[in-house]
CSV table of C-alpha atoms in Angstrom, one decimal:
chain,number,residue,atom,x,y,z
A,1,UNK,CA,-11.7,5.9,-28.3
A,2,UNK,CA,-12.1,6.8,-24.8
A,3,UNK,CA,-9.1,5.9,-22.7
A,4,UNK,CA,-7.9,4.4,-19.6
A,5,UNK,CA,-6.6,7.0,-16.9
A,6,UNK,CA,-4.1,5.1,-14.4
A,7,UNK,CA,-3.2,7.0,-11.1
A,8,UNK,CA,0.3,5.8,-10.1
A,9,UNK,CA,3.9,6.8,-9.0
A,10,UNK,CA,7.0,6.6,-11.3
A,11,UNK,CA,9.1,4.5,-9.4
A,12,UNK,CA,9.0,1.1,-7.3
A,13,UNK,CA,5.3,0.4,-8.8
A,14,UNK,CA,5.8,-3.0,-10.7
A,15,UNK,CA,2.1,-3.6,-10.8
A,16,UNK,CA,1.3,-0.5,-13.1
A,17,UNK,CA,4.1,-1.1,-15.0
A,18,UNK,CA,2.7,-4.5,-15.8
A,19,UNK,CA,-0.2,-3.3,-16.3
A,20,UNK,CA,0.8,-0.6,-18.6
A,21,UNK,CA,2.6,-3.6,-20.4
A,22,UNK,CA,-0.4,-5.4,-20.7
A,23,UNK,CA,-3.0,-2.7,-22.3
A,24,UNK,CA,-0.4,-2.3,-24.5
A,25,UNK,CA,-0.7,-5.9,-25.6
A,26,UNK,CA,-4.1,-5.5,-26.3
A,27,UNK,CA,-3.7,-2.2,-28.0
A,28,UNK,CA,-5.9,-0.4,-25.2
A,29,UNK,CA,-5.3,3.2,-25.6
A,30,UNK,CA,-4.4,4.6,-22.0
A,31,UNK,CA,-2.6,7.2,-20.2
A,32,UNK,CA,-0.4,6.6,-16.6
A,33,UNK,CA,-0.2,9.7,-14.7
A,34,UNK,CA,2.3,9.4,-11.9
A,35,UNK,CA,1.7,11.8,-8.8
A,36,UNK,CA,5.6,13.1,-10.1
A,37,UNK,CA,4.3,14.4,-13.2
A,38,UNK,CA,2.1,17.4,-11.5
A,39,UNK,CA,5.2,18.7,-11.0
A,40,UNK,CA,5.9,20.0,-14.4
A,41,UNK,CA,2.6,21.3,-15.6
A,42,UNK,CA,1.8,24.7,-16.2
A,43,UNK,CA,-1.9,24.9,-17.1
A,44,UNK,CA,-5.0,23.0,-15.6
A,45,UNK,CA,-5.9,21.8,-19.2
A,46,UNK,CA,-3.2,19.5,-18.7
A,47,UNK,CA,-5.0,17.8,-16.2
A,48,UNK,CA,-7.1,14.6,-16.8
A,49,UNK,CA,-10.3,16.0,-18.6
A,50,UNK,CA,-13.4,13.6,-17.6
A,51,UNK,CA,-14.9,13.2,-21.1
A,52,UNK,CA,-11.3,11.5,-22.2
A,53,UNK,CA,-12.0,8.6,-20.1
A,54,UNK,CA,-13.8,5.7,-20.1
A,55,UNK,CA,-12.4,3.9,-17.2
A,56,UNK,CA,-10.0,5.2,-14.2
A,57,UNK,CA,-7.7,3.2,-11.5
A,58,UNK,CA,-6.4,5.0,-8.4
A,59,UNK,CA,-3.3,2.6,-7.6
A,60,UNK,CA,-0.7,4.9,-6.1
A,61,UNK,CA,-0.1,8.7,-5.2
A,62,UNK,CA,3.4,9.7,-6.0
A,63,UNK,CA,6.6,8.1,-4.5
A,64,UNK,CA,8.9,11.1,-3.7
A,65,UNK,CA,8.2,14.8,-4.3
A,66,UNK,CA,11.1,16.3,-6.5
A,67,UNK,CA,13.5,18.3,-5.2
A,68,UNK,CA,12.2,21.6,-5.1
A,69,UNK,CA,14.3,23.7,-3.4
A,70,UNK,CA,12.2,25.2,-0.3
A,71,UNK,CA,14.2,25.5,2.9
A,72,UNK,CA,15.1,27.7,5.6
A,73,UNK,CA,18.5,29.6,5.9
A,74,UNK,CA,18.9,27.7,9.3
A,75,UNK,CA,17.9,24.1,10.5
A,76,UNK,CA,14.7,23.9,12.8
A,77,UNK,CA,13.5,20.7,12.8
A,78,UNK,CA,9.5,22.2,13.7
A,79,UNK,CA,9.8,24.4,10.9
A,80,UNK,CA,11.1,21.9,8.5
A,81,UNK,CA,8.2,19.5,9.1
A,82,UNK,CA,5.5,22.3,9.3
A,83,UNK,CA,7.1,23.2,5.8
A,84,UNK,CA,6.8,19.6,4.3
A,85,UNK,CA,3.4,18.9,5.8
A,86,UNK,CA,2.3,22.1,3.9
A,87,UNK,CA,3.9,21.0,0.4
A,88,UNK,CA,2.3,17.4,0.9
A,89,UNK,CA,-1.3,19.8,1.8
A,90,UNK,CA,-0.5,22.0,-1.3
A,91,UNK,CA,0.1,18.6,-3.4
A,92,UNK,CA,-3.2,16.7,-1.9
A,93,UNK,CA,-5.3,19.5,-2.8
A,94,UNK,CA,-4.3,19.2,-6.6
A,95,UNK,CA,-4.5,15.6,-6.7
A,96,UNK,CA,-7.9,15.3,-5.0
A,97,UNK,CA,-8.9,17.8,-7.8
A,98,UNK,CA,-7.9,15.5,-10.2
A,99,UNK,CA,-10.2,12.6,-8.4
A,100,UNK,CA,-13.4,15.1,-8.1
A,101,UNK,CA,-13.4,15.9,-11.7
A,102,UNK,CA,-13.6,12.5,-12.7
A,103,UNK,CA,-17.4,10.8,-12.7
A,104,UNK,CA,-17.6,8.5,-9.9
A,105,UNK,CA,-19.0,5.5,-12.0
A,106,UNK,CA,-16.0,5.5,-13.7
A,107,UNK,CA,-13.8,4.3,-11.2
A,108,UNK,CA,-12.5,0.7,-10.7
A,109,UNK,CA,-12.1,1.5,-7.2
A,110,UNK,CA,-13.5,4.5,-5.3
A,111,UNK,CA,-10.4,6.4,-4.3
A,112,UNK,CA,-12.3,8.5,-1.4
A,113,UNK,CA,-12.8,5.1,-0.1
A,114,UNK,CA,-9.2,3.5,-0.8
A,115,UNK,CA,-7.5,6.8,1.3
A,116,UNK,CA,-9.6,6.0,4.2
A,117,UNK,CA,-9.3,2.1,4.4
A,118,UNK,CA,-7.3,0.4,6.9
A,119,UNK,CA,-6.8,-3.3,8.1
A,120,UNK,CA,-9.1,-3.1,11.0
A,121,UNK,CA,-12.0,-2.2,8.7
A,122,UNK,CA,-11.1,-4.9,6.6
A,123,UNK,CA,-11.1,-7.1,9.7
A,124,UNK,CA,-14.3,-6.2,10.7
A,125,UNK,CA,-16.2,-6.4,7.7
A,126,UNK,CA,-14.5,-10.2,7.4
A,127,UNK,CA,-15.6,-11.0,11.1
A,128,UNK,CA,-19.5,-9.1,10.0
A,129,UNK,CA,-19.3,-11.4,6.9
A,130,UNK,CA,-18.6,-14.7,9.3
A,131,UNK,CA,-14.9,-14.9,8.1
A,132,UNK,CA,-12.9,-16.1,10.7
A,133,UNK,CA,-10.0,-13.8,11.3
A,134,UNK,CA,-7.0,-13.9,14.2
A,135,UNK,CA,-7.2,-12.7,17.6
A,136,UNK,CA,-6.7,-8.8,16.9
A,137,UNK,CA,-6.0,-5.8,19.4
A,138,UNK,CA,-4.3,-2.9,19.4
A,139,UNK,CA,-1.4,-2.2,21.7
A,140,UNK,CA,0.7,0.2,22.7
A,141,UNK,CA,3.1,-1.1,25.8
A,142,UNK,CA,5.4,-3.8,26.4
A,143,UNK,CA,3.4,-4.9,29.2
A,144,UNK,CA,-0.2,-5.5,27.0
A,145,UNK,CA,2.5,-7.5,24.4
A,146,UNK,CA,3.1,-9.8,27.6
A,147,UNK,CA,-0.4,-10.6,29.0
A,148,UNK,CA,-1.2,-11.2,24.9
A,149,UNK,CA,1.7,-13.6,25.1
A,150,UNK,CA,0.7,-15.5,27.7
A,151,UNK,CA,-2.4,-16.9,25.5
A,152,UNK,CA,-0.7,-17.0,22.2
A,153,UNK,CA,2.9,-17.6,22.2
A,154,UNK,CA,3.1,-16.4,19.0
A,155,UNK,CA,2.2,-12.9,17.7
A,156,UNK,CA,2.7,-10.7,14.8
A,157,UNK,CA,2.9,-6.9,14.5
A,158,UNK,CA,2.1,-4.6,11.8
A,159,UNK,CA,1.2,-1.3,11.2
A,160,UNK,CA,-2.7,-0.6,10.8
A,161,UNK,CA,-2.4,0.9,7.6
A,162,UNK,CA,0.2,0.5,4.5
A,163,UNK,CA,3.7,0.4,4.6
A,164,UNK,CA,6.4,2.9,4.1
A,165,UNK,CA,9.3,2.3,2.2
A,166,UNK,CA,12.2,4.6,2.7
A,167,UNK,CA,14.9,5.4,0.7
A,168,UNK,CA,18.6,5.1,1.5
A,169,UNK,CA,22.0,6.6,-0.2
A,170,UNK,CA,22.2,5.5,-4.1
A,171,UNK,CA,19.4,2.9,-5.2
A,172,UNK,CA,19.5,1.5,-1.3
A,173,UNK,CA,16.2,1.6,-0.2
A,174,UNK,CA,14.6,-0.2,3.0
A,175,UNK,CA,10.9,-1.9,3.3
A,176,UNK,CA,9.0,-1.7,6.7
A,177,UNK,CA,7.6,-5.3,7.0
A,178,UNK,CA,5.2,-7.2,9.1
A,179,UNK,CA,7.4,-9.0,12.2
A,180,UNK,CA,6.6,-11.6,14.6
A,181,UNK,CA,6.6,-11.6,18.4
A,182,UNK,CA,7.7,-14.2,21.3
A,183,UNK,CA,9.3,-14.8,24.1
A,184,UNK,CA,12.2,-14.5,22.3
A,185,UNK,CA,12.5,-11.5,20.2
A,186,UNK,CA,10.3,-9.6,22.8
A,187,UNK,CA,13.5,-8.5,24.3
A,188,UNK,CA,13.6,-5.9,21.6
A,189,UNK,CA,10.3,-4.2,22.0
A,190,UNK,CA,10.5,-0.8,23.7
A,191,UNK,CA,8.3,-0.3,27.1
A,192,UNK,CA,6.0,2.0,24.8
A,193,UNK,CA,5.5,2.5,21.3
A,194,UNK,CA,3.0,4.5,18.7
A,195,UNK,CA,-0.2,2.4,18.6
A,196,UNK,CA,0.2,-1.2,16.3
A,197,UNK,CA,-1.6,-3.8,15.2
A,198,UNK,CA,-1.0,-7.4,16.7
A,199,UNK,CA,-2.4,-10.2,16.0
A,200,UNK,CA,-2.5,-14.1,16.8
A,201,UNK,CA,0.1,-15.6,14.4
A,202,UNK,CA,-1.0,-17.8,12.2
A,203,UNK,CA,0.9,-20.7,11.0
A,204,UNK,CA,0.2,-20.6,7.1
A,205,UNK,CA,-0.2,-23.8,4.0
A,206,UNK,CA,-0.2,-20.9,1.8
A,207,UNK,CA,-1.3,-18.0,1.2
A,208,UNK,CA,-4.1,-16.5,-1.3
A,209,UNK,CA,-4.6,-12.8,-2.3
A,210,UNK,CA,-7.7,-12.1,-4.1
A,211,UNK,CA,-8.9,-9.0,-6.0
A,212,UNK,CA,-12.5,-8.3,-6.4
A,213,UNK,CA,-13.3,-6.7,-9.8
A,214,UNK,CA,-16.9,-6.0,-11.2
A,215,UNK,CA,-18.5,-8.8,-9.1
A,216,UNK,CA,-15.9,-11.6,-10.3
A,217,UNK,CA,-13.0,-12.7,-7.8
A,218,UNK,CA,-9.3,-13.6,-9.2
A,219,UNK,CA,-7.1,-15.8,-6.7
A,220,UNK,CA,-3.6,-16.6,-6.7
A,221,UNK,CA,-1.7,-18.9,-4.5
A,222,UNK,CA,1.4,-17.8,-3.1
A,223,UNK,CA,3.4,-20.3,-1.9
A,224,UNK,CA,5.9,-18.4,1.0
A,225,UNK,CA,5.7,-20.5,3.7
A,226,UNK,CA,8.7,-22.4,2.7
A,227,UNK,CA,11.2,-19.6,2.4
A,228,UNK,CA,12.7,-17.8,5.1
A,229,UNK,CA,12.6,-14.8,3.8
A,230,UNK,CA,8.8,-14.5,2.8
A,231,UNK,CA,7.6,-17.0,5.4
A,232,UNK,CA,6.2,-13.9,7.7
A,233,UNK,CA,6.0,-11.3,4.7
A,234,UNK,CA,5.9,-12.3,1.6
A,235,UNK,CA,7.0,-8.6,0.9
A,236,UNK,CA,10.5,-9.4,1.9
A,237,UNK,CA,10.8,-10.6,-1.7
A,238,UNK,CA,13.9,-13.5,-2.2
A,239,UNK,CA,14.5,-12.6,-6.0
A,240,UNK,CA,17.3,-15.7,-6.1
A,241,UNK,CA,14.5,-18.0,-5.4
A,242,UNK,CA,10.9,-16.6,-6.2
A,243,UNK,CA,7.8,-18.0,-4.4
A,244,UNK,CA,5.9,-20.2,-6.8
A,245,UNK,CA,2.4,-18.5,-7.5
A,246,UNK,CA,-0.5,-20.3,-9.3
A,247,UNK,CA,-4.0,-19.0,-9.7
A,248,UNK,CA,-6.5,-20.2,-7.1
A,249,UNK,CA,-10.1,-20.9,-7.5
A,250,UNK,CA,-12.3,-19.6,-4.0
A,251,UNK,CA,-14.5,-22.2,-2.2
A,252,UNK,CA,-18.2,-21.2,-3.4
A,253,UNK,CA,-19.7,-19.4,0.0
């Protein structure tokens, strides 16, 4: 039987862990290939072969590179950064070789589009379909934020693309989260900052996350608004008082 191939990462990936459990429960053969696994191959024949898989899901690329032991005798910021960029490019070359080996019609999600999509694309697509979106801008200065606050008393600041997770000492890690900007928090904003997505903050009754898969929507309502940890960003998980989640049926268009 042809298998399911899952491309993911070795850690901090609960969604992939759950999917693998469900595939095991339904006795569906699958292979999970984490980006970290590519540091153990010694032959191209060890890479996934197109004929072996019927369905492929691209979830993640890698959490972090293993310690490959490359360094310079003397620390040099620019050289260290150049080396990291080079190693990342080398990894991408191998990873994208895998993507291109698999027939496009086997992918659950198109990996080539997935890597280019960002919040601006999604918001524009929603607006083009007549869906209401919050007032949205891209800004780089505190002065612009002040002007925006004159119209909208509360703003939310987000990255344009995906958030990142930073590794600390031991098992510690840090999440990048969306932040609310108002008159009280404006003092913490620097005069100039990297181009960032700024939106009119919307007070939510609940938040709905929807997956579109093979012509159908699968939606979940997350009651995150009543918890101070998750009110702004549900990724700021409260493991002591988890958000209630229930299936949600979207209204007919």
